[in-house]
Amino acid sequence: MRTSALAGIALAVILCGCDEQLSDEDVSGLPAGDALGDAFAGDYTMELLTLSCEGLCLPVQVSELMVLHVCDVGARQSGTARVSQTDGRLQIDIDGALQASRLIGGVDGDGSFDVGGVTTAASRARTFRSRVQGTLDANGGTGSMHTSSTGRSNIPEQQCEARLELSLWR
């Protein structure tokens, strides 16, 4: 993994409306790209900022002491992200994120990438499907993310879409 400092990667995470909910097939089994090497691999500090929410995005009571906020405008999630690259295969593992935390797909030699993933939270009460498409270069990158979340709490099935901004720094 590279250890050089990175000015920053700002990935604009844009989520569409509830009528365009992602399926498992939309975010899984994405092909590898044509890149060679591991130029984008490394550990990053990351932050997700929720910009907007759409649909039924009510909190889920996980336990007496914990409430899972599916989408909360202005909320910031921070943690670490480990980017792994083996030629055209790209994987982004995000610690501390509510959205899909393992995104797998491909990266091309020009830095364009397409990754996606599925994860569950709150004892499988919520399912998050995310797909990010964008570009990376030696100084950072940009992209857009579509995330859908579905699940149940003490009310009927909930479906939520959100807009987020993801930033990564080495």
PDB file of C-alpha atoms in Angstrom:
ATOM      1  CA  MET A   1       0.000   0.000   0.000  1.00  0.00           C
ATOM      2  CA  ARG A   2       1.140   3.510  -0.705  1.00  0.00           C
ATOM      3  CA  THR A   3       1.949   5.660   2.280  1.00  0.00           C
ATOM      4  CA  SER A   4       2.249   9.034   0.556  1.00  0.00           C
ATOM      5  CA  ALA A   5      -0.075  11.807   1.680  1.00  0.00           C
ATOM      6  CA  LEU A   6      -3.181  12.361  -0.401  1.00  0.00           C
ATOM      7  CA  ALA A   7      -4.625  15.835  -0.700  1.00  0.00           C
ATOM      8  CA  GLY A   8      -8.115  14.368  -0.424  1.00  0.00           C
ATOM      9  CA  ILE A   9     -10.705  12.352  -2.198  1.00  0.00           C
ATOM     10  CA  ALA A  10     -14.112  13.972  -2.285  1.00  0.00           C
ATOM     11  CA  LEU A  11     -16.725  11.547  -3.479  1.00  0.00           C
ATOM     12  CA  ALA A  12     -20.076  13.210  -3.991  1.00  0.00           C
ATOM     13  CA  VAL A  13     -22.577  10.618  -2.951  1.00  0.00           C
ATOM     14  CA  ILE A  14     -25.820  11.234  -4.774  1.00  0.00           C
ATOM     15  CA  LEU A  15     -28.887   9.130  -4.194  1.00  0.00           C
ATOM     16  CA  CYS A  16     -31.920   9.074  -6.423  1.00  0.00           C
ATOM     17  CA  GLY A  17     -35.619   8.847  -5.548  1.00  0.00           C
ATOM     18  CA  CYS A  18     -37.486   5.925  -4.022  1.00  0.00           C
ATOM     19  CA  ASP A  19     -38.865   4.843  -7.398  1.00  0.00           C
ATOM     20  CA  GLU A  20     -35.307   3.874  -8.395  1.00  0.00           C
ATOM     21  CA  GLN A  21     -34.513   1.533  -5.509  1.00  0.00           C
ATOM     22  CA  LEU A  22     -31.443  -0.654  -6.025  1.00  0.00           C
ATOM     23  CA  SER A  23     -31.682  -4.446  -6.080  1.00  0.00           C
ATOM     24  CA  ASP A  24     -29.027  -6.929  -4.948  1.00  0.00           C
ATOM     25  CA  GLU A  25     -28.232  -7.527  -8.637  1.00  0.00           C
ATOM     26  CA  ASP A  26     -27.567  -3.782  -9.176  1.00  0.00           C
ATOM     27  CA  VAL A  27     -24.812  -3.714  -6.542  1.00  0.00           C
ATOM     28  CA  SER A  28     -23.282  -7.219  -6.641  1.00  0.00           C
ATOM     29  CA  GLY A  29     -21.037  -9.002  -9.122  1.00  0.00           C
ATOM     30  CA  LEU A  30     -19.755  -5.802 -10.743  1.00  0.00           C
ATOM     31  CA  PRO A  31     -16.936  -6.552 -13.218  1.00  0.00           C
ATOM     32  CA  ALA A  32     -13.261  -5.747 -12.782  1.00  0.00           C
ATOM     33  CA  GLY A  33     -11.805  -2.924 -14.854  1.00  0.00           C
ATOM     34  CA  ASP A  34      -8.664  -2.833 -16.983  1.00  0.00           C
ATOM     35  CA  ALA A  35      -6.284  -1.036 -14.553  1.00  0.00           C
ATOM     36  CA  LEU A  36      -2.893  -2.537 -13.697  1.00  0.00           C
ATOM     37  CA  GLY A  37      -1.190  -2.386 -10.313  1.00  0.00           C
ATOM     38  CA  ASP A  38      -2.388  -0.944  -6.995  1.00  0.00           C
ATOM     39  CA  ALA A  39      -2.041   2.845  -7.386  1.00  0.00           C
ATOM     40  CA  PHE A  40      -5.284   3.595  -5.490  1.00  0.00           C
ATOM     41  CA  ALA A  41      -4.723   1.161  -2.590  1.00  0.00           C
ATOM     42  CA  GLY A  42      -4.257   2.490   0.925  1.00  0.00           C
ATOM     43  CA  ASP A  43      -5.825   3.422   4.241  1.00  0.00           C
ATOM     44  CA  TYR A  44      -7.914   6.582   4.355  1.00  0.00           C
ATOM     45  CA  THR A  45      -9.673   8.665   6.983  1.00  0.00           C
ATOM     46  CA  MET A  46     -13.233   9.097   5.801  1.00  0.00           C
ATOM     47  CA  GLU A  47     -16.267  11.215   6.523  1.00  0.00           C
ATOM     48  CA  LEU A  48     -19.824  10.891   5.247  1.00  0.00           C
ATOM     49  CA  LEU A  49     -22.111  13.925   5.412  1.00  0.00           C
ATOM     50  CA  THR A  50     -25.860  13.379   4.923  1.00  0.00           C
ATOM     51  CA  LEU A  51     -27.226  16.081   2.629  1.00  0.00           C
ATOM     52  CA  SER A  52     -30.859  14.992   2.186  1.00  0.00           C
ATOM     53  CA  CYS A  53     -33.298  12.143   2.804  1.00  0.00           C
ATOM     54  CA  GLU A  54     -36.253  10.924   0.769  1.00  0.00           C
ATOM     55  CA  GLY A  55     -38.910   8.335   1.584  1.00  0.00           C
ATOM     56  CA  LEU A  56     -39.719   6.749   4.933  1.00  0.00           C
ATOM     57  CA  CYS A  57     -36.462   7.162   6.892  1.00  0.00           C
ATOM     58  CA  LEU A  58     -37.616   6.743  10.491  1.00  0.00           C
ATOM     59  CA  PRO A  59     -35.180   5.701  13.253  1.00  0.00           C
ATOM     60  CA  VAL A  60     -35.053   2.020  14.252  1.00  0.00           C
ATOM     61  CA  GLN A  61     -34.962   1.087  17.971  1.00  0.00           C
ATOM     62  CA  VAL A  62     -32.058  -1.399  18.183  1.00  0.00           C
ATOM     63  CA  SER A  63     -32.133  -1.785  21.988  1.00  0.00           C
ATOM     64  CA  GLU A  64     -33.270   0.161  25.023  1.00  0.00           C
ATOM     65  CA  LEU A  65     -30.066   2.194  24.821  1.00  0.00           C
ATOM     66  CA  MET A  66     -29.516   2.461  21.061  1.00  0.00           C
ATOM     67  CA  VAL A  67     -31.485   4.013  18.201  1.00  0.00           C
ATOM     68  CA  LEU A  68     -30.326   3.591  14.592  1.00  0.00           C
ATOM     69  CA  HIS A  69     -30.871   6.783  12.583  1.00  0.00           C
ATOM     70  CA  VAL A  70     -31.233   5.573   8.987  1.00  0.00           C
ATOM     71  CA  CYS A  71     -30.987   9.066   7.509  1.00  0.00           C
ATOM     72  CA  ASP A  72     -30.485  12.316   9.405  1.00  0.00           C
ATOM     73  CA  VAL A  73     -29.769  15.471   7.368  1.00  0.00           C
ATOM     74  CA  GLY A  74     -26.583  17.146   8.552  1.00  0.00           C
ATOM     75  CA  ALA A  75     -25.323  14.047  10.356  1.00  0.00           C
ATOM     76  CA  ARG A  76     -21.661  13.194   9.942  1.00  0.00           C
ATOM     77  CA  GLN A  77     -20.282   9.684  10.083  1.00  0.00           C
ATOM     78  CA  SER A  78     -16.542   9.308  10.399  1.00  0.00           C
ATOM     79  CA  GLY A  79     -14.225   6.348  10.391  1.00  0.00           C
ATOM     80  CA  THR A  80     -11.631   4.714   8.237  1.00  0.00           C
ATOM     81  CA  ALA A  81     -11.707   3.294   4.729  1.00  0.00           C
ATOM     82  CA  ARG A  82      -9.329   0.689   3.369  1.00  0.00           C
ATOM     83  CA  VAL A  83      -9.041   0.727  -0.417  1.00  0.00           C
ATOM     84  CA  SER A  84      -7.674  -2.477  -1.929  1.00  0.00           C
ATOM     85  CA  GLN A  85      -6.755  -2.757  -5.585  1.00  0.00           C
ATOM     86  CA  THR A  86      -5.449  -5.724  -7.502  1.00  0.00           C
ATOM     87  CA  ASP A  87      -5.184  -4.578 -11.101  1.00  0.00           C
ATOM     88  CA  GLY A  88      -8.755  -3.895 -12.261  1.00  0.00           C
ATOM     89  CA  ARG A  89     -10.449  -5.189  -9.080  1.00  0.00           C
ATOM     90  CA  LEU A  90     -11.258  -2.446  -6.524  1.00  0.00           C
ATOM     91  CA  GLN A  91     -12.626  -2.959  -3.017  1.00  0.00           C
ATOM     92  CA  ILE A  92     -13.479  -0.234  -0.509  1.00  0.00           C
ATOM     93  CA  ASP A  93     -14.087  -1.293   3.111  1.00  0.00           C
ATOM     94  CA  ILE A  94     -15.585   1.491   5.236  1.00  0.00           C
ATOM     95  CA  ASP A  95     -15.493   1.284   9.042  1.00  0.00           C
ATOM     96  CA  GLY A  96     -17.994   3.434  10.897  1.00  0.00           C
ATOM     97  CA  ALA A  97     -20.480   3.861   8.036  1.00  0.00           C
ATOM     98  CA  LEU A  98     -24.142   2.995   8.216  1.00  0.00           C
ATOM     99  CA  GLN A  99     -24.391   2.435   4.457  1.00  0.00           C
ATOM    100  CA  ALA A 100     -22.980  -0.653   2.706  1.00  0.00           C
ATOM    101  CA  SER A 101     -19.538  -1.018   4.282  1.00  0.00           C
ATOM    102  CA  ARG A 102     -17.877  -3.280   1.670  1.00  0.00           C
ATOM    103  CA  LEU A 103     -18.025  -2.023  -1.906  1.00  0.00           C
ATOM    104  CA  ILE A 104     -16.542  -4.240  -4.635  1.00  0.00           C
ATOM    105  CA  GLY A 105     -16.194  -3.687  -8.365  1.00  0.00           C
ATOM    106  CA  GLY A 106     -13.694  -2.458 -10.905  1.00  0.00           C
ATOM    107  CA  VAL A 107     -11.329   0.365 -11.776  1.00  0.00           C
ATOM    108  CA  ASP A 108      -9.993   1.212 -15.244  1.00  0.00           C
ATOM    109  CA  GLY A 109      -6.561   2.522 -16.156  1.00  0.00           C
ATOM    110  CA  ASP A 110      -7.991   6.039 -16.553  1.00  0.00           C
ATOM    111  CA  GLY A 111      -9.154   5.941 -12.905  1.00  0.00           C
ATOM    112  CA  SER A 112     -12.870   5.461 -13.559  1.00  0.00           C
ATOM    113  CA  PHE A 113     -14.427   3.064 -11.081  1.00  0.00           C
ATOM    114  CA  ASP A 114     -17.721   1.319 -10.330  1.00  0.00           C
ATOM    115  CA  VAL A 115     -18.221  -0.435  -6.963  1.00  0.00           C
ATOM    116  CA  GLY A 116     -21.237  -1.667  -5.039  1.00  0.00           C
ATOM    117  CA  GLY A 117     -22.334  -3.686  -2.039  1.00  0.00           C
ATOM    118  CA  VAL A 118     -25.067  -4.856   0.325  1.00  0.00           C
ATOM    119  CA  THR A 119     -25.028  -4.868   4.123  1.00  0.00           C
ATOM    120  CA  THR A 120     -27.496  -5.244   6.989  1.00  0.00           C
ATOM    121  CA  ALA A 121     -27.766  -3.408  10.304  1.00  0.00           C
ATOM    122  CA  ALA A 122     -29.821  -3.488  13.501  1.00  0.00           C
ATOM    123  CA  SER A 123     -29.857  -7.292  13.739  1.00  0.00           C
ATOM    124  CA  ARG A 124     -30.814  -7.508  10.068  1.00  0.00           C
ATOM    125  CA  ALA A 125     -33.740  -5.105  10.539  1.00  0.00           C
ATOM    126  CA  ARG A 126     -32.304  -2.832   7.778  1.00  0.00           C
ATOM    127  CA  THR A 127     -30.678  -3.652   4.445  1.00  0.00           C
ATOM    128  CA  PHE A 128     -28.466  -1.097   2.689  1.00  0.00           C
ATOM    129  CA  ARG A 129     -27.580  -1.360  -1.013  1.00  0.00           C
ATOM    130  CA  SER A 130     -25.008   1.106  -2.371  1.00  0.00           C
ATOM    131  CA  ARG A 131     -23.313   1.706  -5.719  1.00  0.00           C
ATOM    132  CA  VAL A 132     -20.602   4.292  -6.379  1.00  0.00           C
ATOM    133  CA  GLN A 133     -19.360   5.340  -9.813  1.00  0.00           C
ATOM    134  CA  GLY A 134     -16.638   7.940 -10.333  1.00  0.00           C
ATOM    135  CA  THR A 135     -12.990   8.603 -11.105  1.00  0.00           C
ATOM    136  CA  LEU A 136      -9.763   8.480  -9.125  1.00  0.00           C
ATOM    137  CA  ASP A 137      -6.322   9.911  -9.864  1.00  0.00           C
ATOM    138  CA  ALA A 138      -3.067  10.400  -7.951  1.00  0.00           C
ATOM    139  CA  ASN A 139      -4.497  13.422  -6.102  1.00  0.00           C
ATOM    140  CA  GLY A 140      -7.981  12.152  -5.215  1.00  0.00           C
ATOM    141  CA  GLY A 141     -11.236  11.584  -6.985  1.00  0.00           C
ATOM    142  CA  THR A 142     -14.934  12.178  -7.316  1.00  0.00           C
ATOM    143  CA  GLY A 143     -17.952   9.961  -7.717  1.00  0.00           C
ATOM    144  CA  SER A 144     -21.649   9.556  -7.165  1.00  0.00           C
ATOM    145  CA  MET A 145     -23.359   6.995  -4.960  1.00  0.00           C
ATOM    146  CA  HIS A 146     -26.872   5.652  -5.080  1.00  0.00           C
ATOM    147  CA  THR A 147     -27.986   4.011  -1.824  1.00  0.00           C
ATOM    148  CA  SER A 148     -31.302   2.400  -0.987  1.00  0.00           C
ATOM    149  CA  SER A 149     -32.244   1.173   2.467  1.00  0.00           C
ATOM    150  CA  THR A 150     -35.225  -0.958   3.386  1.00  0.00           C
ATOM    151  CA  GLY A 151     -36.331  -2.571   6.613  1.00  0.00           C
ATOM    152  CA  ARG A 152     -38.798  -2.828   9.441  1.00  0.00           C
ATOM    153  CA  SER A 153     -39.082  -1.474  12.930  1.00  0.00           C
ATOM    154  CA  ASN A 154     -42.296  -1.173  14.957  1.00  0.00           C
ATOM    155  CA  ILE A 155     -44.083   0.044  11.799  1.00  0.00           C
ATOM    156  CA  PRO A 156     -44.540  -1.488   8.330  1.00  0.00           C
ATOM    157  CA  GLU A 157     -41.721  -1.775   5.774  1.00  0.00           C
ATOM    158  CA  GLN A 158     -39.639   1.395   5.377  1.00  0.00           C
ATOM    159  CA  GLN A 159     -37.829   2.533   2.244  1.00  0.00           C
ATOM    160  CA  CYS A 160     -35.317   5.390   2.372  1.00  0.00           C
ATOM    161  CA  GLU A 161     -33.058   7.144  -0.131  1.00  0.00           C
ATOM    162  CA  ALA A 162     -30.509   9.812   0.820  1.00  0.00           C
ATOM    163  CA  ARG A 163     -27.902  12.226  -0.511  1.00  0.00           C
ATOM    164  CA  LEU A 164     -24.474  12.046   1.081  1.00  0.00           C
ATOM    165  CA  GLU A 165     -21.015  13.376   0.511  1.00  0.00           C
ATOM    166  CA  LEU A 166     -18.059  11.089   1.161  1.00  0.00           C
ATOM    167  CA  SER A 167     -14.549  12.455   1.726  1.00  0.00           C
ATOM    168  CA  LEU A 168     -11.414  10.352   2.122  1.00  0.00           C
ATOM    169  CA  TRP A 169      -7.908  11.465   3.181  1.00  0.00           C
ATOM    170  CA  ARG A 170      -4.713   9.445   3.658  1.00  0.00           C
TER     171      ARG A 170
END
